[in-house]
XYZ file of C-alpha atoms in Angstrom:
288
model
C 0.000 0.000 0.000
C 2.885 2.382 0.729
C 3.651 2.765 -2.980
C 0.198 4.332 -3.405
C 0.601 6.903 -0.631
C 2.200 10.329 -0.692
C 2.858 12.116 2.576
C 2.852 15.877 2.997
C 4.710 17.152 6.069
C 3.385 20.571 7.073
C 5.959 22.879 8.644
C 5.172 26.304 10.041
C 6.684 29.391 11.619
C 5.183 28.872 15.082
C 4.045 32.395 15.849
C 3.074 32.269 19.503
C 4.026 29.848 22.251
C 7.606 29.109 21.192
C 8.889 32.651 20.741
C 11.797 33.489 21.006
C 12.931 30.048 19.736
C 11.085 30.649 16.470
C 12.220 34.234 16.051
C 14.554 33.417 13.143
C 13.483 29.930 12.062
C 10.410 27.758 11.620
C 9.078 25.672 14.486
C 9.981 22.305 12.938
C 13.725 23.057 13.004
C 13.961 23.740 16.741
C 16.621 21.512 18.400
C 15.246 18.672 20.485
C 17.364 16.428 22.739
C 20.734 17.458 21.393
C 21.255 17.193 17.657
C 17.708 16.185 16.686
C 15.131 18.589 15.260
C 11.368 18.379 15.708
C 10.819 17.483 12.051
C 13.108 14.457 12.416
C 10.395 12.559 14.312
C 7.914 12.806 11.437
C 10.479 12.033 8.741
C 11.889 9.053 10.650
C 8.445 7.544 11.062
C 7.474 8.082 7.429
C 10.690 6.573 6.092
C 10.474 3.590 8.449
C 6.841 3.038 7.434
C 8.081 2.561 3.859
C 6.430 5.591 2.263
C 8.345 6.371 -0.928
C 7.252 9.962 -1.599
C 7.442 12.440 1.247
C 6.807 16.102 0.472
C 7.774 18.878 2.868
C 5.567 21.908 2.569
C 5.953 25.245 4.329
C 4.012 28.489 4.248
C 7.263 30.430 4.620
C 10.788 30.116 3.329
C 13.120 28.831 6.050
C 16.793 28.570 5.077
C 17.736 26.689 8.270
C 15.163 24.009 7.420
C 16.701 23.608 3.967
C 20.190 23.342 5.457
C 19.108 20.707 7.960
C 17.378 18.574 5.334
C 20.416 18.790 3.080
C 22.906 17.692 5.721
C 20.851 15.359 7.927
C 18.615 13.770 5.290
C 20.801 13.892 2.199
C 20.942 10.092 1.973
C 17.148 10.050 1.560
C 16.871 12.772 -1.069
C 15.202 10.341 -3.489
C 12.336 9.964 -0.990
C 12.081 13.504 0.390
C 11.085 16.470 -1.754
C 10.931 20.027 -0.470
C 8.215 22.201 -1.982
C 9.297 25.816 -1.798
C 6.459 28.244 -1.016
C 5.378 30.124 -4.105
C 5.461 33.381 -2.167
C 8.894 32.693 -0.693
C 9.331 36.268 0.465
C 6.103 36.291 2.466
C 8.113 37.079 5.580
C 8.665 40.539 4.049
C 4.971 40.942 3.329
C 3.221 40.651 6.700
C -0.152 41.413 5.115
C 0.113 38.232 3.035
C -0.749 35.433 5.451
C -1.525 32.313 3.465
C -3.321 29.452 5.154
C -2.718 25.768 4.471
C -5.571 25.479 2.001
C -3.900 28.133 -0.182
C -0.521 26.417 -0.061
C -1.928 22.946 -0.732
C -3.814 24.239 -3.777
C -0.685 25.958 -5.082
C 1.179 22.627 -4.966
C -1.737 20.419 -5.973
C 0.141 18.816 -8.871
C 2.736 17.401 -6.458
C 0.251 15.132 -4.643
C -2.606 14.833 -7.129
C -1.136 12.156 -9.357
C -3.110 9.114 -10.563
C -0.606 6.809 -8.843
C -1.279 8.466 -5.473
C -4.407 6.835 -4.066
C -4.023 8.324 -0.587
C -2.569 11.513 0.901
C -1.211 11.553 4.447
C -0.961 15.000 6.037
C 1.466 15.048 8.959
C 2.451 17.871 11.288
C 6.165 18.601 11.200
C 6.357 19.824 14.807
C 5.124 16.842 16.814
C 6.732 14.139 18.931
C 5.384 10.724 18.070
C 6.359 7.096 17.758
C 5.979 4.443 15.100
C 2.239 4.250 14.506
C 2.108 5.123 10.805
C 2.278 1.535 9.534
C -0.646 0.617 11.800
C -2.515 3.731 10.639
C -2.174 2.750 6.985
C -3.402 -0.783 7.690
C -6.332 0.478 9.764
C -7.367 2.970 7.061
C -7.368 0.182 4.489
C -9.258 -2.301 6.690
C -11.917 0.318 7.475
C -12.143 1.294 3.801
C -12.226 4.849 5.054
C -12.273 7.924 2.871
C -10.811 9.940 5.731
C -9.035 8.732 8.848
C -8.489 11.145 11.724
C -5.566 10.427 14.028
C -6.888 11.235 17.490
C -5.754 10.995 21.100
C -7.448 11.060 24.490
C -6.421 13.837 26.877
C -7.742 14.887 30.286
C -10.664 17.206 29.682
C -9.035 20.056 31.605
C -6.202 20.080 29.026
C -8.380 19.730 25.938
C -9.142 23.422 25.369
C -5.830 23.914 23.578
C -6.797 21.346 20.901
C -9.493 20.658 18.334
C -11.945 18.413 20.201
C -13.916 15.686 18.415
C -17.506 15.384 19.613
C -18.707 11.773 19.285
C -22.022 9.984 19.622
C -22.487 6.683 21.456
C -21.405 4.765 18.324
C -18.184 6.847 18.123
C -19.366 8.642 15.006
C -18.226 12.242 14.547
C -20.923 14.780 15.390
C -18.727 17.866 15.152
C -15.233 19.175 15.704
C -14.958 21.870 18.361
C -12.159 24.363 17.952
C -10.359 25.010 21.242
C -13.644 25.022 23.189
C -13.858 26.533 26.650
C -15.907 23.519 27.769
C -14.681 20.455 25.829
C -17.083 17.576 25.241
C -16.144 14.378 27.036
C -15.836 11.003 25.349
C -19.095 9.018 25.695
C -18.793 6.510 28.547
C -15.377 7.878 29.516
C -15.850 10.869 31.797
C -12.857 13.075 32.417
C -11.344 12.594 28.954
C -11.852 14.344 25.612
C -10.988 13.095 22.127
C -8.696 15.549 20.342
C -7.247 15.827 16.854
C -3.510 15.373 16.460
C -4.003 17.213 13.135
C -2.599 14.228 11.251
C -4.999 13.020 8.557
C -5.116 10.254 5.962
C -7.334 10.990 2.940
C -8.325 9.182 -0.163
C -6.732 11.557 -2.657
C -9.930 12.486 -4.571
C -11.661 13.315 -1.270
C -8.959 15.792 -0.264
C -8.771 17.369 -3.711
C -12.548 17.791 -3.932
C -12.603 19.248 -0.432
C -9.919 21.788 -1.325
C -11.703 22.870 -4.510
C -15.121 23.111 -2.872
C -13.660 25.215 -0.083
C -11.849 27.485 -2.566
C -15.236 28.458 -4.034
C -16.401 29.902 -0.730
C -16.513 33.676 -0.584
C -16.955 33.986 3.178
C -13.247 33.814 3.972
C -13.540 30.486 5.799
C -10.569 28.579 4.438
C -8.987 26.923 7.474
C -7.819 23.360 6.771
C -9.114 21.829 9.998
C -12.113 24.061 10.717
C -13.532 24.363 7.217
C -12.376 21.273 5.310
C -11.663 18.416 7.713
C -14.659 19.263 9.929
C -17.022 19.231 6.973
C -15.591 16.079 5.391
C -15.682 14.193 8.702
C -19.474 14.490 8.656
C -19.970 13.805 4.949
C -17.598 10.977 3.989
C -16.801 7.608 5.554
C -14.572 8.624 8.449
C -12.539 6.407 10.759
C -10.825 7.326 14.024
C -7.324 5.989 14.632
C -7.100 6.342 18.392
C -3.632 6.625 19.936
C -5.094 6.222 23.418
C -4.567 8.229 26.570
C -1.971 10.997 26.581
C -1.287 12.448 30.027
C 1.253 15.147 30.747
C 2.516 13.130 33.728
C 3.418 10.170 31.510
C 6.211 9.675 29.016
C 5.127 10.430 25.411
C 3.874 6.947 24.551
C 2.708 7.888 21.066
C 2.168 11.555 20.427
C 2.680 14.976 21.929
C 2.305 18.411 20.442
C 4.835 21.098 21.366
C 2.559 24.049 22.069
C 4.741 26.275 24.219
C 8.054 26.609 26.048
C 6.775 24.594 29.014
C 5.900 21.675 26.699
C 9.268 22.003 24.979
C 11.168 21.691 28.264
C 8.906 19.038 29.831
C 8.938 16.663 26.852
C 12.705 16.739 26.619
C 13.036 15.968 30.330
C 10.571 13.077 29.958
C 12.471 11.553 27.064
C 15.848 11.983 28.750
C 14.510 10.143 31.805
C 13.062 7.467 29.531
C 16.426 7.017 27.833
C 18.205 6.808 31.181
C 15.807 4.142 32.466
C 16.091 2.152 29.228
C 19.889 2.341 29.415
C 19.936 1.011 32.984
C 17.749 -1.890 31.899
C 20.139 -2.672 29.083
C 17.643 -1.715 26.417
C 19.633 1.115 24.897
C 18.272 4.579 24.195
C 14.712 5.458 23.414
C 13.542 5.361 19.827
C 14.223 8.556 17.980
C 10.887 8.777 16.232
């Protein structure tokens, strides 16, 4: 199946919580545990899952990202392609703030090929482990048109995420966008289901969603709010659940780096995890 999938790794500037670390570079290139960069987790997992075409897409030109990919990932250049933003000087034009729907449409030809049956959108600034192979298998078994990668977080932490409202049959009712009062998971009080903002689409479904959204004149062109939310209620949608994610636990599968506190805490967790694994004779923790 991996020969029929193209991944698109979305990298961004990171405007808020990680300043001043993102003052001169994009969020995905921030150092993490020594010589690693945040984007290395996504790329490692995609390569190890066997995906042959991996596109890196940014809304802004980032020279440090290009340098890192050249030196750290040069041996994989046949499998990694960087798509330069069309408006590469957008950093000099603060009025021009493209969203992801704009950028995806501008590079549509890169992932809208007949040989690409599925498109996997992956955030380039997340810490996660090797679940992509299982995700691909689950998507195929479910015969889904869209699979949302989700996680369960304590409800008091869920307001910083997009929360998935479910019915008793775990069907998507709506997607709440950083709600003040997140909806709990049916039959699991105290936890909310949140989007990791990693999505697996059947290619025609994503392309049609992008074009339909582009026709809207109301200015609502957010990828998650205005495309994924709508598709999740209209097409056959599956939930790939990574399980419980608690800030007191080591990052079993996935963590988003939202702010400086997250950045520090996640590194401390993984350093402790590596130390414990080393004492047990298991070597260091997995990189991705």
